[in-house]
PDB file of N, CA and C in Angstrom:
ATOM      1  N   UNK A   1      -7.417 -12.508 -20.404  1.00  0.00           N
ATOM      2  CA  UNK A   1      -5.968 -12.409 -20.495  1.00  0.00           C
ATOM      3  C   UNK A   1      -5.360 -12.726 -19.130  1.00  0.00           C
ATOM      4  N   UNK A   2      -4.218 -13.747 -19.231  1.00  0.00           N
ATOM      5  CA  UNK A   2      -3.856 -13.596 -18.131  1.00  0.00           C
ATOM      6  C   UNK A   2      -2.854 -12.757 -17.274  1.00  0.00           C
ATOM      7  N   UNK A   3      -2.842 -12.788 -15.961  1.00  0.00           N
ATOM      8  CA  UNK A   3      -1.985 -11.659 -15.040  1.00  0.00           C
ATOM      9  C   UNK A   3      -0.932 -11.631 -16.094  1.00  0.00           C
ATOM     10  N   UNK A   4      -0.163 -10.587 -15.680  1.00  0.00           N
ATOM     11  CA  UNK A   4       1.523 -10.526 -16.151  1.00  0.00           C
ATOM     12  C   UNK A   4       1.877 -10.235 -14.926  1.00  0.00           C
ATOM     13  N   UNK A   5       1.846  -9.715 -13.566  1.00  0.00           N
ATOM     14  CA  UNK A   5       2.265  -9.446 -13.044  1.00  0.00           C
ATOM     15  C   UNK A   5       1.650 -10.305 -11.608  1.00  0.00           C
ATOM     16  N   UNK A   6       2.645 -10.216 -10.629  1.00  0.00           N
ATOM     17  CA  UNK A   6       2.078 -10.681  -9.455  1.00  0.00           C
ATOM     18  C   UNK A   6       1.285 -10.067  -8.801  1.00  0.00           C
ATOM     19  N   UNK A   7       1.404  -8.594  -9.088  1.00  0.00           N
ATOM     20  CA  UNK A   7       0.543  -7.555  -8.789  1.00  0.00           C
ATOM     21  C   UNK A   7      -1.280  -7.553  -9.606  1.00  0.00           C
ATOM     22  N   UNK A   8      -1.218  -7.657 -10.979  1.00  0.00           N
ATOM     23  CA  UNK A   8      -2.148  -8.209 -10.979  1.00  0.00           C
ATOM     24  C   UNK A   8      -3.019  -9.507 -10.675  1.00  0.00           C
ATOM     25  N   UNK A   9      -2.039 -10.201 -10.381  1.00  0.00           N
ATOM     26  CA  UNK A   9      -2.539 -11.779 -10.172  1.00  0.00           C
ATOM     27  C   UNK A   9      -3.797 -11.272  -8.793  1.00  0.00           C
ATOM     28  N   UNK A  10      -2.715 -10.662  -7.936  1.00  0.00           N
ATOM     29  CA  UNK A  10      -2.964 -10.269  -6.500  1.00  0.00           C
ATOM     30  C   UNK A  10      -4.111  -9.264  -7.193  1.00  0.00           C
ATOM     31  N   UNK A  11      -4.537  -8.006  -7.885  1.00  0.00           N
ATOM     32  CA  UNK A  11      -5.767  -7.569  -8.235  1.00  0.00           C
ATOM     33  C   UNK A  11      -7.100  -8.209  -8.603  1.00  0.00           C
ATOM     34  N   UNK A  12      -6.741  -9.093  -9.574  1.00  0.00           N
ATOM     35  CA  UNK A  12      -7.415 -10.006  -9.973  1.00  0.00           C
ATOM     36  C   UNK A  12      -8.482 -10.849  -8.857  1.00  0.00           C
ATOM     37  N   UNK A  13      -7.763 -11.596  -7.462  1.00  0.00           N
ATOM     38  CA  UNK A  13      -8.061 -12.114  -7.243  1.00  0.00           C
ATOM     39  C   UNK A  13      -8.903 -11.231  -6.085  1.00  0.00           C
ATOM     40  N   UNK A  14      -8.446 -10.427  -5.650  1.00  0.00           N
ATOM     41  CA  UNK A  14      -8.784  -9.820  -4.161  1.00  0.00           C
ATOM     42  C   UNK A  14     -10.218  -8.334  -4.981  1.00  0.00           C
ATOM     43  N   UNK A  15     -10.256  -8.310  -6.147  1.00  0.00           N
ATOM     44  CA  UNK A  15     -11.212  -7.181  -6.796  1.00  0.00           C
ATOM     45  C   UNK A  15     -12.262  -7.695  -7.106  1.00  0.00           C
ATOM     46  N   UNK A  16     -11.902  -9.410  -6.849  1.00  0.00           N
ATOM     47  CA  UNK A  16     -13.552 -10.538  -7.469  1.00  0.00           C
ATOM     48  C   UNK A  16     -14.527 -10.322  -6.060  1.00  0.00           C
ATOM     49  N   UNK A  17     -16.154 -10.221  -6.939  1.00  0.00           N
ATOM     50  CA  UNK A  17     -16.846  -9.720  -6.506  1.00  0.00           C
ATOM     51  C   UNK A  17     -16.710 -10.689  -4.732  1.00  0.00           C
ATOM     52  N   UNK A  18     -16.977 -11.825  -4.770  1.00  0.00           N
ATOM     53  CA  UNK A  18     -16.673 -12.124  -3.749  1.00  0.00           C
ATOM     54  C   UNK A  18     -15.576 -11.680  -2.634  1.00  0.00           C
ATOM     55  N   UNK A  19     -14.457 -11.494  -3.186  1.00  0.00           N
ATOM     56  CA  UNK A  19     -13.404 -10.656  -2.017  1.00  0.00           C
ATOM     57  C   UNK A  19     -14.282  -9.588  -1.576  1.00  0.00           C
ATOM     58  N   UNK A  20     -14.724  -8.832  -2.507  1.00  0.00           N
ATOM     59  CA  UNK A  20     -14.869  -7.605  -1.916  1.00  0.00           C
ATOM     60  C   UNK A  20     -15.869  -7.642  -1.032  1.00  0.00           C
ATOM     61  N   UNK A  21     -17.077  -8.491  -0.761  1.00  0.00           N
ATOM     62  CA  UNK A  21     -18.005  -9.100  -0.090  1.00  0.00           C
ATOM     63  C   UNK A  21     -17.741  -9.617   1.324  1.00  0.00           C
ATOM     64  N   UNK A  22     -16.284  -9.875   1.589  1.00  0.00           N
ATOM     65  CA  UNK A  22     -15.806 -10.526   2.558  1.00  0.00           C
ATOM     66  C   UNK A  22     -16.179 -12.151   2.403  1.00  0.00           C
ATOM     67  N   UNK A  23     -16.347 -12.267   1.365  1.00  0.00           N
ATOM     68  CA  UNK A  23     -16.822 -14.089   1.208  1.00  0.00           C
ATOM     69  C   UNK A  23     -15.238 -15.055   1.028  1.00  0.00           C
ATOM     70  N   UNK A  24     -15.660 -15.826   0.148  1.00  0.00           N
ATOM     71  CA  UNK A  24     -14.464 -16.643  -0.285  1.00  0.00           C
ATOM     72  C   UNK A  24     -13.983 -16.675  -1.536  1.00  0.00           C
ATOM     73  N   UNK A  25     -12.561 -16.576  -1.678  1.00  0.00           N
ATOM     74  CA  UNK A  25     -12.152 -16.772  -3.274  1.00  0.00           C
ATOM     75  C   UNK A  25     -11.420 -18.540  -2.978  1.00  0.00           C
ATOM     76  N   UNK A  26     -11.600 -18.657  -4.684  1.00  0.00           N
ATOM     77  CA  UNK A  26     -10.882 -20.315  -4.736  1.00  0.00           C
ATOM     78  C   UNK A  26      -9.957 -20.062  -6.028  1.00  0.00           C
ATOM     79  N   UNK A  27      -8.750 -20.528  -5.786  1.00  0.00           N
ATOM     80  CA  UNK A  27      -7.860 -20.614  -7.264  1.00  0.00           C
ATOM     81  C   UNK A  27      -7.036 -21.734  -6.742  1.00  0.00           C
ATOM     82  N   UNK A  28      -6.639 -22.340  -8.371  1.00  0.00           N
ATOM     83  CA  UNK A  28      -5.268 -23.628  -8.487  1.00  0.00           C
ATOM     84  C   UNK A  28      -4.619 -23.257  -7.757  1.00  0.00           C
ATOM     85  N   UNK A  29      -3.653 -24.369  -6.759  1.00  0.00           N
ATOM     86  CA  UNK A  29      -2.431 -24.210  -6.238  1.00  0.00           C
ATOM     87  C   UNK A  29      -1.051 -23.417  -7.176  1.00  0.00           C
ATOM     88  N   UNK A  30      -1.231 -24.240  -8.262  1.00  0.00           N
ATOM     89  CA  UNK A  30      -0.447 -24.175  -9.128  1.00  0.00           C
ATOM     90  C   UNK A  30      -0.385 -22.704 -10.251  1.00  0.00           C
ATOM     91  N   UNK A  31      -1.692 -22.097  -9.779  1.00  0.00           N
ATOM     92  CA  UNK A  31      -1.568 -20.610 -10.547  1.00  0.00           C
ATOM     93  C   UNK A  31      -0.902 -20.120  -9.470  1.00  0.00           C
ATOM     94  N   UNK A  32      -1.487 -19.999  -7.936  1.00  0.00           N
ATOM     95  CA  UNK A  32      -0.998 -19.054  -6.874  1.00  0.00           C
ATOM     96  C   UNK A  32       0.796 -19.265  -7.132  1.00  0.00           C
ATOM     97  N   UNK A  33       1.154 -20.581  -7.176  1.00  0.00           N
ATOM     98  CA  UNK A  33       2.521 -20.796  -7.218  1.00  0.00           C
ATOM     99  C   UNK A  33       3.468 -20.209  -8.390  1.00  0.00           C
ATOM    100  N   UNK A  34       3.066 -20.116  -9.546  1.00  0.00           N
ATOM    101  CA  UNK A  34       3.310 -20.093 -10.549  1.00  0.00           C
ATOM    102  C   UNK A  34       3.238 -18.389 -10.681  1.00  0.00           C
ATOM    103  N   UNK A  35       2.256 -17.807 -10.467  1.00  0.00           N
ATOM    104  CA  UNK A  35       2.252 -15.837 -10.645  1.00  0.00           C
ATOM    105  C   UNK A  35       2.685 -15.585  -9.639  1.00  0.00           C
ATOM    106  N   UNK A  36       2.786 -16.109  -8.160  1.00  0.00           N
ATOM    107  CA  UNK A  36       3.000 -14.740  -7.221  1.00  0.00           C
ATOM    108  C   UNK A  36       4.516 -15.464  -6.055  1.00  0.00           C
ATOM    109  N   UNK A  37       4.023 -17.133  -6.284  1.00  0.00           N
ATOM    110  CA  UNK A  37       5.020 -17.941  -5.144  1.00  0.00           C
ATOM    111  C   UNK A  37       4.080 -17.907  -3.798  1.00  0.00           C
ATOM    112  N   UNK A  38       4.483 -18.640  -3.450  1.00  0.00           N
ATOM    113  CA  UNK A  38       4.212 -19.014  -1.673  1.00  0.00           C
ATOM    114  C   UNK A  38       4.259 -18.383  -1.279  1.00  0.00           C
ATOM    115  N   UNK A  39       5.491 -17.808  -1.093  1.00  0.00           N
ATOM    116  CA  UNK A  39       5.834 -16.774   0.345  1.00  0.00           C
ATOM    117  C   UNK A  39       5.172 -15.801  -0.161  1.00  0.00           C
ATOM    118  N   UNK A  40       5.509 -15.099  -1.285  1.00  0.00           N
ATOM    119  CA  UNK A  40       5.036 -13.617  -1.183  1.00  0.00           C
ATOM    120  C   UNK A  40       2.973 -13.757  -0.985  1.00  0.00           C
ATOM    121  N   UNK A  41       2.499 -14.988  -1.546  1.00  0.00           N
ATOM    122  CA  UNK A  41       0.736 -15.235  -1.200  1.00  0.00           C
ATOM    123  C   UNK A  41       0.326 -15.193   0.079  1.00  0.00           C
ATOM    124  N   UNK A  42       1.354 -16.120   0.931  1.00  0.00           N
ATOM    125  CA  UNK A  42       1.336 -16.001   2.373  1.00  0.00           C
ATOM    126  C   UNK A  42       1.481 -14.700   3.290  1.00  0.00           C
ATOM    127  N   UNK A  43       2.095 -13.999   2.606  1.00  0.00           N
ATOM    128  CA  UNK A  43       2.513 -12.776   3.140  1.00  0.00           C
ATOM    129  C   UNK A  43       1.213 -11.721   2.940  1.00  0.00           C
ATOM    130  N   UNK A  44       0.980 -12.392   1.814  1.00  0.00           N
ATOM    131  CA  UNK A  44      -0.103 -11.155   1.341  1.00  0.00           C
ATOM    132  C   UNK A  44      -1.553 -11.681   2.356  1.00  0.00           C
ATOM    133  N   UNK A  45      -1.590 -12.788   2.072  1.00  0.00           N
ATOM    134  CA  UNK A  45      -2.812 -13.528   2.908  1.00  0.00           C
ATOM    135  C   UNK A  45      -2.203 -12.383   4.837  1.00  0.00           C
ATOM    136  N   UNK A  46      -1.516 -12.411   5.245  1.00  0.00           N
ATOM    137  CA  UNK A  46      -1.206 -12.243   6.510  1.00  0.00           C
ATOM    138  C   UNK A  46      -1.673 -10.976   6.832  1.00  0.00           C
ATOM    139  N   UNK A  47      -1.032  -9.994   5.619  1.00  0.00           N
ATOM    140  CA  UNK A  47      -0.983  -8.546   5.445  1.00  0.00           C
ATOM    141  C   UNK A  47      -2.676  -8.402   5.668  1.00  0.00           C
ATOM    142  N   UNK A  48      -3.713  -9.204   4.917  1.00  0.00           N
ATOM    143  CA  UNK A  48      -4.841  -8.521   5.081  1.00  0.00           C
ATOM    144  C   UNK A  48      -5.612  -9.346   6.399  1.00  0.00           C
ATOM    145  N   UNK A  49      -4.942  -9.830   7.179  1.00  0.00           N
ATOM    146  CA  UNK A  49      -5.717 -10.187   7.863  1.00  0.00           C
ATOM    147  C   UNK A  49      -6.440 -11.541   7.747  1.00  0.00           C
ATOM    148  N   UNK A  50      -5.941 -12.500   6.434  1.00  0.00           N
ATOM    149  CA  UNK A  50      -7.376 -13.433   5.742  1.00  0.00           C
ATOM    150  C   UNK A  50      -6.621 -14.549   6.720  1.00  0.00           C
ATOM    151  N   UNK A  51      -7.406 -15.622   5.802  1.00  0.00           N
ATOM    152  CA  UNK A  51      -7.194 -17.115   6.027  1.00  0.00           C
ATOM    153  C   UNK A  51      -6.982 -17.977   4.804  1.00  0.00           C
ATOM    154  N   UNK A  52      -6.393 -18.241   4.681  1.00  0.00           N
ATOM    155  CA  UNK A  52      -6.255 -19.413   3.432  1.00  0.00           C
ATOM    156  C   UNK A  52      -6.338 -21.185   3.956  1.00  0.00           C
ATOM    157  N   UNK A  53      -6.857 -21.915   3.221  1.00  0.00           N
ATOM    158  CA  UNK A  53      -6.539 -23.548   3.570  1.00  0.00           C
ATOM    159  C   UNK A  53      -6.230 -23.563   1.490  1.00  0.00           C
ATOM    160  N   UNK A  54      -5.708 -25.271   2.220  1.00  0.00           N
ATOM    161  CA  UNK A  54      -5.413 -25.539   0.846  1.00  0.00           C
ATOM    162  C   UNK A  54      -5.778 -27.039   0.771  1.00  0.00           C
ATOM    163  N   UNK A  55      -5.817 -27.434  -0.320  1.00  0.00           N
ATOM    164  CA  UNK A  55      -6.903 -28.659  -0.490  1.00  0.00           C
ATOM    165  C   UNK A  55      -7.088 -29.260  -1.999  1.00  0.00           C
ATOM    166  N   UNK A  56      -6.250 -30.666  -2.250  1.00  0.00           N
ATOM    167  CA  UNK A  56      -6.199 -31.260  -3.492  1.00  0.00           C
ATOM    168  C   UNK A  56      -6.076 -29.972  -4.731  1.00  0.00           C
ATOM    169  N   UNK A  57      -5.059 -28.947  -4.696  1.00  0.00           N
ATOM    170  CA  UNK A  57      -4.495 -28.366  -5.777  1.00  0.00           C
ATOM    171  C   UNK A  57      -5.304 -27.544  -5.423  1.00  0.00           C
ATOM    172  N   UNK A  58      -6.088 -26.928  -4.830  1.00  0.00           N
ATOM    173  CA  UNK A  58      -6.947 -25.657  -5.089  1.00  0.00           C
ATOM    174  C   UNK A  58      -6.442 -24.881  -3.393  1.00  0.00           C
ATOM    175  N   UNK A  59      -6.619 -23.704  -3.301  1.00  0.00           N
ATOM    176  CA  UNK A  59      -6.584 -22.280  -2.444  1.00  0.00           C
ATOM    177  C   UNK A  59      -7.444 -21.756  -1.978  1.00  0.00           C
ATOM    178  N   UNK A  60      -7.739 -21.713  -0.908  1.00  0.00           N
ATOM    179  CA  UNK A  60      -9.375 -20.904  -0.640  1.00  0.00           C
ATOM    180  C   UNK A  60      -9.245 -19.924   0.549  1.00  0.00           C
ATOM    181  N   UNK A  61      -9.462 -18.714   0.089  1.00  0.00           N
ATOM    182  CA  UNK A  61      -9.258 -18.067   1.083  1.00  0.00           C
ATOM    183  C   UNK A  61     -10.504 -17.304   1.256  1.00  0.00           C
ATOM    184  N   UNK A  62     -10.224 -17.058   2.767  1.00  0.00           N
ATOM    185  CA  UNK A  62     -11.543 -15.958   3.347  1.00  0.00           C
ATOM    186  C   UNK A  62     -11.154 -14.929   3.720  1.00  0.00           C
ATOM    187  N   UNK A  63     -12.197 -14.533   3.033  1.00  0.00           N
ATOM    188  CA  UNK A  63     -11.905 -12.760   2.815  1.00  0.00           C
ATOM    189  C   UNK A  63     -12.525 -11.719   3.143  1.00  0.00           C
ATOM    190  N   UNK A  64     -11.749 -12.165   4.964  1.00  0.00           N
ATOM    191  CA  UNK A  64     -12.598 -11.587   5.983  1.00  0.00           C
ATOM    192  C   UNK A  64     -11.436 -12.178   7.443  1.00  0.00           C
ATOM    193  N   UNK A  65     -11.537 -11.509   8.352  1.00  0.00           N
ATOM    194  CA  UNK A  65     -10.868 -11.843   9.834  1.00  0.00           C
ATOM    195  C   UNK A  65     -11.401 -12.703  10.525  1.00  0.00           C
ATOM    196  N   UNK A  66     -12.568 -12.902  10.339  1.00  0.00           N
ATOM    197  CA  UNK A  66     -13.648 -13.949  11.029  1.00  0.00           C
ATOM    198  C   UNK A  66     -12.480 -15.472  11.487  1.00  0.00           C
ATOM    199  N   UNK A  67     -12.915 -16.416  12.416  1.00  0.00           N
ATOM    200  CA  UNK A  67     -12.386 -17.579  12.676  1.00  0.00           C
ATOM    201  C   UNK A  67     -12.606 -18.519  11.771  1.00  0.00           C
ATOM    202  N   UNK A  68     -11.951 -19.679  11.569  1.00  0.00           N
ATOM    203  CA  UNK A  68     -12.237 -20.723  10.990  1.00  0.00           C
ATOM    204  C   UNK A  68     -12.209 -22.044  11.142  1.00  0.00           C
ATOM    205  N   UNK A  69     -13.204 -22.398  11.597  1.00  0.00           N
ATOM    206  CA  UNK A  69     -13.448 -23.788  12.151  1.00  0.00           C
ATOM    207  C   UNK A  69     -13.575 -24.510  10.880  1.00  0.00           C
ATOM    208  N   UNK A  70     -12.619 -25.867  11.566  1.00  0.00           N
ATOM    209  CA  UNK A  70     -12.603 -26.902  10.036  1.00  0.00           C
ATOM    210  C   UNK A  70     -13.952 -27.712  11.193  1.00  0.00           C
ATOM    211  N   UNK A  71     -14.936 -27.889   9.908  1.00  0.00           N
ATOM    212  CA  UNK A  71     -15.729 -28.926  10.848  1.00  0.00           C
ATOM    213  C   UNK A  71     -15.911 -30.047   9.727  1.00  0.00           C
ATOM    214  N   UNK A  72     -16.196 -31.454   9.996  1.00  0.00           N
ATOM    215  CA  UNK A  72     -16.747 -32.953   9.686  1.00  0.00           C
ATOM    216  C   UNK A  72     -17.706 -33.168  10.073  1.00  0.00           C
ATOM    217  N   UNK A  73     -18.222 -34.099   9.264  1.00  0.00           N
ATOM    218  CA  UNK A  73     -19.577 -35.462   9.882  1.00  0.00           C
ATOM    219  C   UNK A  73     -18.881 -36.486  10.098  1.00  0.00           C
ATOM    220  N   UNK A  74     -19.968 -37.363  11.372  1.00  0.00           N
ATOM    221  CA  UNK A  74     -19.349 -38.379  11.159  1.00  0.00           C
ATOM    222  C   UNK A  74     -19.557 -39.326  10.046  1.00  0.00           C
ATOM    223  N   UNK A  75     -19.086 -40.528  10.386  1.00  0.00           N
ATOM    224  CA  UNK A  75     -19.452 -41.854   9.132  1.00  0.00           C
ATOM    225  C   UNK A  75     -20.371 -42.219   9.362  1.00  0.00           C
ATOM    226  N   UNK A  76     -20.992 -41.816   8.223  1.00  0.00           N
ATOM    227  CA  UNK A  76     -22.081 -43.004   7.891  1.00  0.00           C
ATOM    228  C   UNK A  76     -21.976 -44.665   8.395  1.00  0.00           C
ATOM    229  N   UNK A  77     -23.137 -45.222   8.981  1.00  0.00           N
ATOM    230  CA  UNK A  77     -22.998 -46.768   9.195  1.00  0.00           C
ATOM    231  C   UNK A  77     -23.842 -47.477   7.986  1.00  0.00           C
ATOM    232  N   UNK A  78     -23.336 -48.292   7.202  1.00  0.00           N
ATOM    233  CA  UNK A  78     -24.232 -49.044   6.439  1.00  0.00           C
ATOM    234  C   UNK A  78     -25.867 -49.203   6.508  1.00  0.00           C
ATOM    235  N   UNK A  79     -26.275 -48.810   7.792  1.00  0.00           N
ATOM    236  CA  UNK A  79     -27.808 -48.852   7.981  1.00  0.00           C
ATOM    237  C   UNK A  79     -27.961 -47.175   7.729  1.00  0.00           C
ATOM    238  N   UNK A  80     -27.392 -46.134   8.396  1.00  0.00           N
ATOM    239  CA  UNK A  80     -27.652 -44.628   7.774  1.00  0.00           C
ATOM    240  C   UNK A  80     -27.639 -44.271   6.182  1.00  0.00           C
ATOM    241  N   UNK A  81     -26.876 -45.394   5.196  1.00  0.00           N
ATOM    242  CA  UNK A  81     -26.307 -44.914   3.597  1.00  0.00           C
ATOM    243  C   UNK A  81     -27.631 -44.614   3.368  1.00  0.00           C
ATOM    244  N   UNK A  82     -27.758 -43.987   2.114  1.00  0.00           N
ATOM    245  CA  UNK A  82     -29.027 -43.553   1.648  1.00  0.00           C
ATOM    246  C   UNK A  82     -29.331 -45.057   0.577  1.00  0.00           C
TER     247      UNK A  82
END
């Protein structure tokens, strides 16, 4: 069933076994937007301390204080492709 409330949206997401782990949760842009709004997600993201990125429609937050380094590889050269 889904949330009715922003309050559950916000239970829902932060009671999955992973939150509680300090790992990572992932949800649609478009649910976070749609049950709770931006600001008040952002706010909530702030309140606990997390991190969120966002990335082709999806949300990922860490759920935990830890830093977050965005890291890359480089490019492949036509002689490295597999």
């Amino acid at each position: 069933m889904p949330p009715q409330t922003p309050e559950q949206w916000f239970d829902h997401l932060f009671t999955a076994k992973s939150a509680r782990a300090g790992s990572v949760v992932r949800r649609k842009v478009r649910d976070m937007e749609r049950w709770v709004g931006r600001d008040a997600f952002l706010a909530e993201i702030r309140r606990r301390g997390f991190t969120a990125v966002e990335n082709a429609g999806q949300v990922i937050v860490f759920c935990n204080a830890e830093p977050v380094r965005l890291i890359t590889a480089p490019e492949q050269t036509s002689d490295e492709s597999l």
